[in-house]
Short mmCIF file of C-alpha atoms and ligand atoms in Angstrom, two decimals:
data_model
loop_
_atom_site.label_atom_id
_atom_site.label_comp_id
_atom_site.label_asym_id
_atom_site.label_seq_id
_atom_site.Cartn_x
_atom_site.Cartn_y
_atom_site.Cartn_z
CA MET A 1414 -6.21 -23.34 -22.19
CA ALA A 1415 -6.91 -24.33 -25.82
CA ASN A 1416 -10.45 -23.13 -25.98
CA GLU A 1417 -10.06 -19.85 -23.93
CA LYS A 1418 -10.20 -16.65 -25.66
CA ILE A 1419 -8.50 -14.67 -22.95
CA PRO A 1420 -4.78 -14.25 -23.59
CA TYR A 1421 -2.45 -15.23 -20.74
CA LYS A 1422 -1.41 -11.66 -20.34
CA ILE A 1423 -3.62 -8.73 -21.14
CA TYR A 1424 -1.68 -5.68 -22.04
CA LEU A 1425 -3.02 -2.20 -22.95
CA GLU A 1426 -1.92 -0.35 -25.99
CA GLU A 1427 -0.51 3.04 -25.38
CA ASN A 1428 -3.72 4.86 -26.50
CA GLU A 1429 -5.72 2.88 -24.14
CA LEU A 1430 -3.79 3.80 -21.04
CA PRO A 1431 -5.77 5.73 -18.41
CA LYS A 1432 -4.87 9.49 -18.51
CA GLU A 1433 -6.60 10.25 -15.18
CA TRP A 1434 -6.54 9.13 -11.66
CA TYR A 1435 -9.87 8.25 -10.04
CA ASN A 1436 -10.63 9.87 -6.71
CA VAL A 1437 -13.28 7.45 -4.99
CA ARG A 1438 -13.97 9.93 -2.48
CA ALA A 1439 -16.06 12.05 -5.08
CA ASP A 1440 -18.68 9.15 -5.16
CA MET A 1441 -18.69 8.34 -1.36
CA LYS A 1442 -22.04 9.87 0.17
CA LYS A 1443 -20.43 9.89 3.52
CA LYS A 1444 -16.93 10.90 3.31
CA PRO A 1445 -13.79 9.79 5.46
CA ALA A 1446 -13.41 11.91 8.40
CA PRO A 1447 -11.05 14.98 8.00
CA LEU A 1448 -7.43 15.11 9.13
CA LEU A 1449 -7.39 16.76 12.66
CA ASN A 1450 -4.81 19.33 13.89
CA PRO A 1451 -3.67 17.38 17.29
CA ALA A 1452 -2.96 20.91 18.92
CA THR A 1453 -6.50 22.39 18.09
CA GLY A 1454 -8.65 19.40 17.56
CA LYS A 1455 -9.91 21.14 14.51
CA PRO A 1456 -9.57 19.98 10.84
CA CYS A 1457 -6.23 20.70 9.30
CA THR A 1458 -6.27 23.66 6.93
CA ALA A 1459 -4.27 23.55 3.66
CA GLU A 1460 -2.14 26.01 5.06
CA GLU A 1461 -1.19 23.84 8.16
CA LEU A 1462 -0.68 20.78 5.98
CA SER A 1463 1.54 22.78 3.60
CA HIS A 1464 4.26 23.02 6.12
CA VAL A 1465 4.63 19.36 5.90
CA PHE A 1466 3.43 18.30 2.41
CA CYS A 1467 3.81 19.87 -1.11
CA ASP A 1468 1.21 22.28 -2.05
CA GLU A 1469 -0.35 20.29 -5.00
CA LEU A 1470 -0.35 17.06 -2.75
CA VAL A 1471 -2.13 18.97 -0.10
CA ALA A 1472 -4.82 19.97 -2.62
CA GLN A 1473 -5.21 16.30 -3.64
CA GLU A 1474 -5.40 15.30 -0.06
CA LEU A 1475 -8.33 17.81 0.64
CA ASN A 1476 -10.11 17.19 -2.63
CA GLU A 1477 -13.36 15.15 -2.16
CA THR A 1478 -15.29 16.38 -5.12
CA ASP A 1479 -13.23 15.96 -8.19
CA ARG A 1480 -13.96 12.44 -9.65
CA PHE A 1481 -10.96 12.44 -12.06
CA ILE A 1482 -7.55 14.17 -11.82
CA ALA A 1483 -5.46 14.46 -14.87
CA ILE A 1484 -2.15 12.48 -14.82
CA PRO A 1485 0.63 15.08 -15.66
CA GLN A 1486 2.48 14.31 -18.95
CA GLU A 1487 5.86 14.13 -17.18
CA ILE A 1488 4.43 11.36 -14.85
CA MET A 1489 2.82 9.72 -17.77
CA ASP A 1490 6.18 9.53 -19.34
CA PHE A 1491 7.69 7.96 -16.49
CA TYR A 1492 4.95 5.47 -16.16
CA LYS A 1493 5.87 4.22 -19.65
CA MET A 1494 9.01 2.69 -18.31
CA PHE A 1495 7.11 0.21 -16.28
CA ARG A 1496 3.40 0.64 -17.25
CA PRO A 1497 0.97 -0.65 -18.09
CA SER A 1498 1.59 -3.45 -15.64
CA PRO A 1499 0.08 -6.86 -16.97
CA LEU A 1500 -3.09 -8.25 -16.08
CA VAL A 1501 -2.37 -12.09 -15.87
CA ARG A 1502 -4.88 -14.89 -16.13
CA ALA A 1503 -3.47 -17.43 -13.52
CA TYR A 1504 -4.31 -20.51 -15.80
CA PHE A 1505 -1.60 -22.67 -14.16
CA LEU A 1506 -2.69 -21.87 -10.59
CA GLU A 1507 -6.54 -22.71 -11.60
CA LYS A 1508 -5.15 -25.98 -12.96
CA LYS A 1509 -3.11 -26.66 -9.88
CA LEU A 1510 -6.02 -25.99 -7.78
CA GLY A 1511 -8.47 -27.80 -9.86
CA THR A 1512 -10.86 -24.87 -9.36
CA PRO A 1513 -13.74 -23.74 -11.78
CA ALA A 1514 -12.87 -20.25 -10.55
CA LYS A 1515 -11.22 -17.90 -13.04
CA ILE A 1516 -8.25 -16.06 -11.32
CA TYR A 1517 -6.56 -12.81 -12.65
CA TYR A 1518 -3.77 -11.11 -10.93
CA LYS A 1519 -2.47 -7.42 -11.82
CA PHE A 1520 1.37 -7.67 -11.34
CA GLU A 1521 3.02 -4.63 -9.93
CA GLY A 1522 6.42 -5.99 -9.33
CA ASN A 1523 8.03 -5.13 -12.77
CA ASN A 1524 10.15 -2.26 -11.81
CA THR A 1525 13.56 -1.99 -9.87
CA SER A 1526 11.73 -1.06 -6.72
CA GLY A 1527 9.87 -4.36 -7.18
CA SER A 1528 6.39 -3.05 -5.98
CA HIS A 1529 3.53 -0.71 -6.76
CA LYS A 1530 5.05 2.07 -4.59
CA LEU A 1531 6.62 3.62 -7.65
CA ASN A 1532 3.44 4.68 -8.99
CA SER A 1533 2.91 7.24 -6.11
CA ALA A 1534 6.49 7.98 -5.54
CA ILE A 1535 6.89 9.55 -9.13
CA ALA A 1536 3.86 11.61 -8.66
CA GLN A 1537 5.02 12.86 -5.24
CA ALA A 1538 8.54 13.75 -6.32
CA TYR A 1539 7.06 15.59 -9.51
CA TYR A 1540 4.87 17.84 -7.35
CA ALA A 1541 7.92 18.44 -5.10
CA LYS A 1542 10.06 19.43 -8.04
CA LYS A 1543 7.31 21.52 -9.55
CA GLN A 1544 7.22 23.51 -6.34
CA GLY A 1545 10.87 24.03 -6.53
CA LEU A 1546 11.81 22.26 -3.48
CA LYS A 1547 15.28 20.96 -2.85
CA GLY A 1548 14.25 17.40 -1.71
CA VAL A 1549 12.01 15.41 0.44
CA THR A 1550 12.26 13.26 3.40
CA THR A 1551 10.54 9.92 4.22
CA GLU A 1552 10.48 6.81 6.28
CA THR A 1553 10.75 3.34 5.14
CA GLY A 1554 9.99 -0.04 6.73
CA ALA A 1555 10.77 -2.82 4.68
CA GLY A 1556 12.37 -0.69 2.17
CA GLN A 1557 10.22 -0.68 -0.86
CA TRP A 1558 8.85 2.79 -0.39
CA GLY A 1559 12.33 4.15 0.11
CA THR A 1560 13.56 2.38 -2.84
CA ALA A 1561 10.59 3.66 -5.17
CA LEU A 1562 11.05 7.29 -3.80
CA SER A 1563 14.81 7.21 -4.41
CA MET A 1564 14.30 6.14 -8.01
CA ALA A 1565 11.63 8.88 -8.46
CA CYS A 1566 13.92 11.57 -6.80
CA SER A 1567 16.77 10.72 -9.11
CA TYR A 1568 14.64 11.01 -12.03
CA PHE A 1569 13.68 14.58 -11.04
CA ASP A 1570 17.09 15.29 -9.52
CA LEU A 1571 15.75 15.90 -5.98
CA ASP A 1572 17.50 15.19 -2.80
CA CYS A 1573 15.91 12.22 -0.79
CA LYS A 1574 16.59 11.60 2.81
CA VAL A 1575 15.26 8.20 4.08
CA TYR A 1576 14.65 7.11 7.60
CA MET A 1577 14.93 3.42 7.63
CA VAL A 1578 13.46 1.37 10.34
CA LYS A 1579 16.59 0.12 12.14
CA VAL A 1580 15.86 -3.63 12.10
CA SER A 1581 15.30 -3.38 8.26
CA TYR A 1582 18.58 -1.35 7.91
CA GLU A 1583 20.38 -4.11 9.56
CA GLN A 1584 18.44 -6.97 7.90
CA LYS A 1585 18.18 -5.54 4.55
CA PRO A 1586 21.36 -4.15 3.52
CA PHE A 1587 20.66 -4.78 -0.20
CA ARG A 1588 17.70 -2.47 -0.20
CA ARG A 1589 19.68 0.02 1.36
CA GLU A 1590 22.31 -0.10 -1.27
CA VAL A 1591 19.75 0.26 -4.11
CA MET A 1592 18.62 3.43 -2.42
CA ARG A 1593 22.05 4.79 -2.19
CA THR A 1594 22.74 3.81 -5.71
CA TYR A 1595 19.83 6.13 -6.59
CA GLY A 1596 21.45 8.66 -4.63
CA ALA A 1597 19.31 8.68 -1.40
CA SER A 1598 20.83 9.02 2.00
CA VAL A 1599 19.73 6.36 4.28
CA THR A 1600 19.53 6.75 8.15
CA PRO A 1601 18.52 4.08 10.56
CA SER A 1602 15.72 5.09 12.80
CA PRO A 1603 15.56 6.04 15.68
CA SER A 1604 18.68 7.99 15.12
CA THR A 1605 20.40 11.01 17.01
CA THR A 1606 19.84 13.34 14.18
CA THR A 1607 16.34 14.36 15.31
CA GLU A 1608 14.87 15.54 18.61
CA VAL A 1609 12.27 12.77 18.32
CA GLY A 1610 14.65 10.22 17.69
CA ARG A 1611 16.72 11.25 20.50
CA LYS A 1612 13.70 11.32 22.77
CA ILE A 1613 12.70 7.77 21.82
CA LEU A 1614 16.30 6.52 22.14
CA ALA A 1615 16.43 7.98 25.54
CA GLU A 1616 13.18 6.11 26.56
CA PHE A 1617 13.98 2.83 24.80
CA PRO A 1618 17.63 2.56 24.07
CA ASP A 1619 17.47 -1.14 22.77
CA THR A 1620 14.53 -0.53 20.29
CA ASN A 1621 14.53 -1.88 16.84
CA GLY A 1622 12.72 1.04 15.53
CA SER A 1623 9.21 1.12 14.20
CA LEU A 1624 7.44 2.76 11.08
CA GLY A 1625 5.65 5.12 13.31
CA CYS A 1626 8.94 6.37 14.95
CA ALA A 1627 10.64 6.73 11.45
CA ILE A 1628 7.60 8.76 10.30
CA SER A 1629 8.13 11.16 13.31
CA GLU A 1630 11.84 11.66 12.23
CA ALA A 1631 11.14 12.09 8.72
CA VAL A 1632 8.48 14.85 9.31
CA GLU A 1633 10.79 16.55 11.84
CA ALA A 1634 13.56 16.44 9.15
CA ALA A 1635 11.31 17.99 6.69
CA THR A 1636 9.77 20.74 8.82
CA THR A 1637 13.26 21.97 10.13
CA GLN A 1638 14.89 22.18 6.91
CA GLU A 1639 14.53 24.94 4.25
CA GLY A 1640 13.15 23.69 1.14
CA TYR A 1641 12.19 20.29 2.18
CA ARG A 1642 8.83 18.46 2.59
CA TYR A 1643 7.79 15.22 3.89
CA VAL A 1644 6.27 12.32 1.66
CA LEU A 1645 4.50 9.14 2.61
CA GLY A 1646 4.03 5.93 0.63
CA SER A 1647 0.76 4.72 1.84
CA VAL A 1648 -2.24 5.57 4.00
CA LEU A 1649 -3.05 9.03 2.76
CA ALA A 1650 -5.93 9.89 0.29
CA GLN A 1651 -3.39 11.50 -2.21
CA VAL A 1652 -1.48 7.85 -2.18
CA LEU A 1653 -4.64 5.99 -2.91
CA LEU A 1654 -5.47 8.50 -5.70
CA HIS A 1655 -2.23 7.81 -7.48
CA GLN A 1656 -2.61 4.11 -6.85
CA SER A 1657 -5.94 4.16 -8.66
CA ILE A 1658 -3.92 3.70 -11.90
CA ILE A 1659 -3.75 0.05 -10.86
CA GLY A 1660 -7.50 -0.30 -10.80
CA MET A 1661 -7.92 1.98 -13.88
CA GLU A 1662 -5.89 -0.21 -16.09
CA SER A 1663 -7.34 -3.33 -14.56
CA LYS A 1664 -10.72 -2.07 -15.42
CA ILE A 1665 -9.97 -1.03 -18.79
CA ALA A 1666 -8.24 -4.41 -19.71
CA MET A 1667 -11.00 -6.37 -18.06
CA ASP A 1668 -13.86 -4.22 -20.14
CA LYS A 1669 -11.79 -4.95 -23.23
CA TYR A 1670 -12.50 -8.79 -23.02
CA GLY A 1671 -15.81 -8.42 -21.29
CA ILE A 1672 -14.57 -9.75 -18.02
CA LYS A 1673 -16.38 -8.77 -14.82
CA PRO A 1674 -14.79 -9.65 -11.47
CA ASP A 1675 -16.92 -11.02 -8.69
CA ILE A 1676 -14.27 -10.88 -5.93
CA ILE A 1677 -11.44 -8.29 -5.88
CA ILE A 1678 -8.76 -9.01 -3.34
CA GLY A 1679 -5.69 -7.12 -1.94
CA CYS A 1680 -3.31 -7.28 0.93
CA ALA A 1681 -3.67 -4.17 3.30
CA GLY A 1682 -1.03 -2.48 5.11
CA GLY A 1683 -1.62 1.13 5.00
CA GLY A 1684 -4.21 0.55 2.26
CA SER A 1685 -2.80 2.01 -0.94
CA ASN A 1686 -2.66 -0.76 -3.20
CA LEU A 1687 -5.95 -2.19 -2.22
CA GLY A 1688 -7.48 1.23 -2.35
CA GLY A 1689 -5.94 1.81 -5.65
CA LEU A 1690 -6.95 -1.35 -7.26
CA ILE A 1691 -10.70 -1.27 -6.02
CA SER A 1692 -11.35 2.40 -6.61
CA PRO A 1693 -12.92 2.29 -10.02
CA PHE A 1694 -14.68 -0.82 -9.14
CA MET A 1695 -15.91 0.59 -5.84
CA GLY A 1696 -17.09 3.73 -7.81
CA GLU A 1697 -19.35 1.61 -9.62
CA LYS A 1698 -20.71 -0.03 -6.46
CA LEU A 1699 -21.25 3.33 -4.77
CA ARG A 1700 -22.98 4.77 -7.72
CA GLY A 1701 -25.34 1.65 -8.05
CA GLU A 1702 -24.09 0.51 -11.35
CA ALA A 1703 -22.58 -2.97 -10.32
CA ASP A 1704 -21.77 -4.96 -7.41
CA TYR A 1705 -18.47 -6.67 -6.42
CA GLN A 1706 -17.35 -8.30 -3.13
CA PHE A 1707 -13.99 -6.59 -1.85
CA ILE A 1708 -11.83 -8.26 0.54
CA ALA A 1709 -8.82 -6.66 2.35
CA VAL A 1710 -6.50 -9.04 3.71
CA GLU A 1711 -4.10 -8.37 6.55
CA PRO A 1712 -1.60 -10.35 8.75
CA ALA A 1713 -3.03 -11.78 11.99
CA SER A 1714 0.04 -10.22 13.65
CA CYS A 1715 -1.10 -6.77 12.90
CA PRO A 1716 -4.95 -6.88 12.40
CA SER A 1717 -5.91 -3.25 12.34
CA LEU A 1718 -9.24 -3.84 10.26
CA THR A 1719 -10.34 -7.10 11.93
CA ARG A 1720 -9.57 -6.36 15.62
CA GLY A 1721 -8.66 -2.70 15.63
CA THR A 1722 -10.86 0.21 16.56
CA TYR A 1723 -12.46 2.99 14.49
CA ALA A 1724 -11.26 6.00 15.95
CA TYR A 1725 -9.06 9.18 15.65
CA ASP A 1726 -5.45 8.29 16.29
CA PHE A 1727 -1.88 9.38 15.68
CA CYS A 1728 -0.31 8.20 12.64
CA ASP A 1729 3.21 8.15 14.09
CA THR A 1730 4.73 7.39 17.42
CA GLY A 1731 6.16 10.87 18.07
CA LYS A 1732 2.69 12.20 17.62
CA VAL A 1733 3.78 15.10 15.30
CA CYS A 1734 1.43 14.24 12.32
CA PRO A 1735 -2.23 15.12 12.13
CA LEU A 1736 -4.73 12.92 13.77
CA GLN A 1737 -6.50 10.59 11.36
CA LYS A 1738 -9.93 8.57 11.87
CA MET A 1739 -9.05 5.04 10.99
CA TYR A 1740 -9.01 1.54 12.06
CA THR A 1741 -6.38 1.39 14.42
CA LEU A 1742 -4.44 -0.76 16.78
CA GLY A 1743 -2.86 2.24 18.56
CA SER A 1744 0.02 4.37 17.53
CA GLY A 1745 2.20 2.61 20.22
CA PHE A 1746 1.36 -0.83 18.94
CA MET A 1747 4.41 -2.76 18.24
CA PRO A 1748 3.74 -5.75 15.99
CA SER A 1749 5.70 -8.92 16.41
CA PRO A 1750 8.41 -9.26 13.87
CA ASN A 1751 6.13 -10.66 11.07
CA HIS A 1752 8.09 -11.07 7.79
CA ALA A 1753 5.50 -9.05 5.81
CA GLY A 1754 7.17 -5.84 6.80
CA GLY A 1755 5.03 -3.57 4.40
CA LEU A 1756 1.85 -4.61 6.48
CA ARG A 1757 3.26 -3.79 9.91
CA TYR A 1758 1.47 -0.34 10.15
CA HIS A 1759 -0.75 0.17 13.19
CA GLY A 1760 -3.62 2.03 11.13
CA MET A 1761 -5.36 2.05 7.89
CA SER A 1762 -6.21 4.45 5.11
CA SER A 1763 -9.16 6.57 6.25
CA ILE A 1764 -10.90 5.98 2.87
CA LEU A 1765 -10.81 2.22 3.25
CA SER A 1766 -11.64 2.53 7.06
CA GLU A 1767 -14.76 4.54 6.05
CA LEU A 1768 -15.60 1.98 3.22
CA TYR A 1769 -15.14 -0.98 5.65
CA ASP A 1770 -17.24 0.78 8.39
CA GLN A 1771 -20.07 1.26 5.94
CA GLY A 1772 -20.01 -2.48 4.97
CA LEU A 1773 -18.90 -1.97 1.52
CA MET A 1774 -15.85 -3.99 2.07
CA GLU A 1775 -14.93 -7.12 3.88
CA ALA A 1776 -11.58 -7.91 5.85
CA ARG A 1777 -9.87 -11.01 6.96
CA SER A 1778 -6.56 -11.71 8.63
CA VAL A 1779 -4.35 -14.61 7.84
CA GLU A 1780 -1.35 -16.35 9.49
CA GLN A 1781 2.26 -16.13 8.05
CA THR A 1782 2.74 -19.73 7.63
CA ALA A 1783 -0.37 -20.11 5.67
CA VAL A 1784 0.65 -16.99 3.66
CA PHE A 1785 4.08 -18.51 2.73
CA GLU A 1786 2.44 -21.86 1.63
CA ALA A 1787 0.39 -19.83 -0.84
CA ALA A 1788 3.36 -17.95 -1.93
CA GLU A 1789 5.37 -21.15 -2.45
CA MET A 1790 2.58 -22.59 -4.51
CA PHE A 1791 2.29 -19.48 -6.61
CA ALA A 1792 5.86 -19.20 -7.25
CA ARG A 1793 6.04 -22.83 -8.42
CA VAL A 1794 3.25 -22.82 -10.87
CA GLU A 1795 3.06 -18.84 -12.04
CA GLY A 1796 6.71 -18.40 -12.06
CA ILE A 1797 6.98 -15.16 -9.96
CA LEU A 1798 8.38 -15.17 -6.56
CA PRO A 1799 5.87 -13.08 -4.77
CA ALA A 1800 6.53 -10.55 -1.91
CA PRO A 1801 5.52 -11.87 1.55
CA GLU A 1802 2.93 -8.80 1.50
CA SER A 1803 1.36 -9.78 -1.74
CA SER A 1804 1.11 -13.38 -0.72
CA HIS A 1805 -1.65 -12.33 1.72
CA ALA A 1806 -3.69 -11.44 -1.22
CA ILE A 1807 -2.55 -14.97 -3.05
CA ARG A 1808 -3.76 -16.68 0.35
CA ALA A 1809 -7.10 -15.24 0.13
CA ALA A 1810 -7.49 -15.79 -3.77
CA ILE A 1811 -6.43 -19.42 -3.28
CA ASP A 1812 -9.04 -19.87 -0.39
CA GLU A 1813 -11.74 -18.24 -2.49
CA ALA A 1814 -10.97 -20.40 -5.40
CA LEU A 1815 -11.07 -23.44 -3.44
CA LYS A 1816 -14.50 -22.61 -2.25
CA CYS A 1817 -15.62 -22.43 -5.62
CA LYS A 1818 -14.20 -25.93 -6.04
CA GLU A 1819 -16.54 -27.23 -3.56
CA THR A 1820 -19.59 -25.46 -4.78
CA GLY A 1821 -18.72 -25.59 -8.33
CA GLU A 1822 -19.25 -21.96 -8.70
CA GLU A 1823 -17.35 -20.25 -11.69
CA LYS A 1824 -16.43 -17.00 -10.17
CA THR A 1825 -14.12 -14.59 -11.36
CA ILE A 1826 -11.29 -13.38 -8.77
CA LEU A 1827 -9.15 -10.55 -9.22
CA PHE A 1828 -6.27 -9.96 -7.02
CA GLY A 1829 -3.52 -7.46 -6.60
CA LEU A 1830 0.09 -8.93 -6.96
CA THR A 1831 1.99 -5.90 -5.32
CA GLY A 1832 5.66 -7.02 -5.84
CA THR A 1833 8.51 -9.40 -5.83
CA GLY A 1834 10.13 -11.14 -2.73
CA TYR A 1835 13.75 -11.09 -3.85
CA PHE A 1836 14.74 -9.06 -0.78
CA ASP A 1837 12.78 -11.25 1.41
CA MET A 1838 14.89 -14.30 1.25
CA TYR A 1839 15.41 -14.63 5.06
CA ALA A 1840 11.61 -14.98 5.36
CA TYR A 1841 11.61 -17.68 2.75
CA GLY A 1842 14.51 -19.37 4.39
CA ALA A 1843 12.62 -19.35 7.85
CA PHE A 1844 9.74 -21.00 5.89
CA ASN A 1845 11.91 -23.45 3.99
CA ASP A 1846 13.43 -24.61 7.27
CA GLY A 1847 10.10 -25.00 9.05
CA LYS A 1848 11.18 -22.26 11.56
CA MET A 1849 8.26 -19.82 10.98
CA SER A 1850 6.17 -18.89 13.73
CA ASP A 1851 2.59 -17.68 13.66
CA TYR A 1852 2.31 -14.68 16.38
CA ILE A 1853 -1.21 -13.30 17.08
CA PRO A 1854 -1.28 -10.61 19.57
CA SER A 1855 -3.59 -11.29 22.65
CA ASP A 1856 -6.71 -9.03 23.30
CA GLU A 1857 -4.94 -7.58 26.28
CA GLU A 1858 -2.02 -6.38 24.26
CA ILE A 1859 -4.29 -4.61 21.85
CA GLN A 1860 -6.53 -3.31 24.57
CA LYS A 1861 -3.35 -1.90 26.35
CA SER A 1862 -2.26 -0.14 23.10
CA LEU A 1863 -5.85 1.09 22.38
CA ALA A 1864 -5.90 2.70 25.89
CA ASN A 1865 -3.62 5.26 24.70
CA LEU A 1866 -5.85 6.65 22.03
CA PRO A 1867 -6.06 10.47 21.88
CA LYS A 1868 -9.39 11.57 23.58
CA ILE A 1869 -11.26 13.40 20.74
CA ASP A 1870 -14.93 14.63 21.41
C1 PLP B 2139 4.11 -1.49 0.93
C2 PLP B 2139 3.73 -2.77 0.35
C3 PLP B 2139 2.59 -3.34 0.75
C4 PLP B 2139 1.41 -2.68 1.57
O1 PLP B 2139 1.22 -1.28 1.55
P1 PLP B 2139 -0.24 -0.78 1.21
O2 PLP B 2139 -0.13 0.64 1.12
O3 PLP B 2139 -1.23 -1.47 2.01
O4 PLP B 2139 -0.47 -1.10 -0.28
C5 PLP B 2139 2.05 -4.45 -0.10
N1 PLP B 2139 2.92 -4.96 -0.86
C6 PLP B 2139 4.22 -4.56 -1.13
C7 PLP B 2139 5.05 -5.30 -2.12
C8 PLP B 2139 4.56 -3.54 -0.63
O5 PLP B 2139 5.75 -3.06 -0.85
#
């Protein structure tokens, strides 16, 4: 480390912090396909969307032209509690691997919710408050989004109703209690509190729940109660917009030291952290100013980009949400119980889907045992116990660094370390006991699920 000029951690001063989010759609020549109203098959209007989402968030969702959107001062103030997040040069990992590659990671786990999700949660809560709403509803799978939203809602004194996938509700009682500590009400999904929940329970009484099903319940709860709207922690364009804070900070920090990444890697569930991290860099690529290799990493058990189809699909099991064109495994796809709960969504952000379809981004899938091997190595040398989701990106970063070791190339790699894994110790336990399995869905399974895609002409 002696002759390196790059500090171990690169922080930004307050006056260097980004004051705007970056909207990558503004620089896309071919835009992502619009959300469709499932009843009419026509693009959703702002009016239609405003029954489900807050007005300002609808405006952001539909905004394809403004390159920058100012971050309101109230949100900037909240960001100060946990931002800027550190950009870390992984010197110890490089040494362990014996690679000539230079590895950087942007660490988003330094807040109580333990992940990047707080970046968007606080923005969504702010706009709900500004509209004078009583509260918001949402779903949570592994619990990170629900935790982040409950923190954001308590800050703005908003009611927060979380539908938590039943299996997580039972397996992750600590996450549940963090949410309740911040004042949220948490209901295991499917539940009998909504019509769609009762319908799903009648059909599948033993179901452990799924993200798609919890979304349907949360949307129903929002649209049937006065003064409530629904908020979503990933997938939507507005969420990628808020998460662009990750990429903006990374870019400012790297530019400050004259560092240019060759490869940018992120794990992809619904695509928000990856979309946020790559956005400003992708903007340069789209404008022809620079070139980067972007890699989305998904679990082999839920491979929407690498094995899904690019088509219009429902965002939820109950089919109450707008249709979105995306890489999807079908809204009825039930992923095997992979430990990376945050990566178990059947679809993918329409922005990332379109960029991937245009060949501007690559994707690969990794198996969970290999992911936990990477997580263990990272934890031991870099000192941070990573979330299983984040460890997908670590796996790919290590693989790329090992390639450099073979070729002697000194590539610069940047990856998103989205969060910490303290609430995932059952998963680490299974890995430590050598009892982790690598489930990969068969082609038949995927085809069966895709056969139920809505017919859009
Ligand atoms: C939710 C989550 C993810 C995946 O969500 P994206 O929207 O794809 O970013 C990744 N890592 C962590 C820690 C998460 O909580």
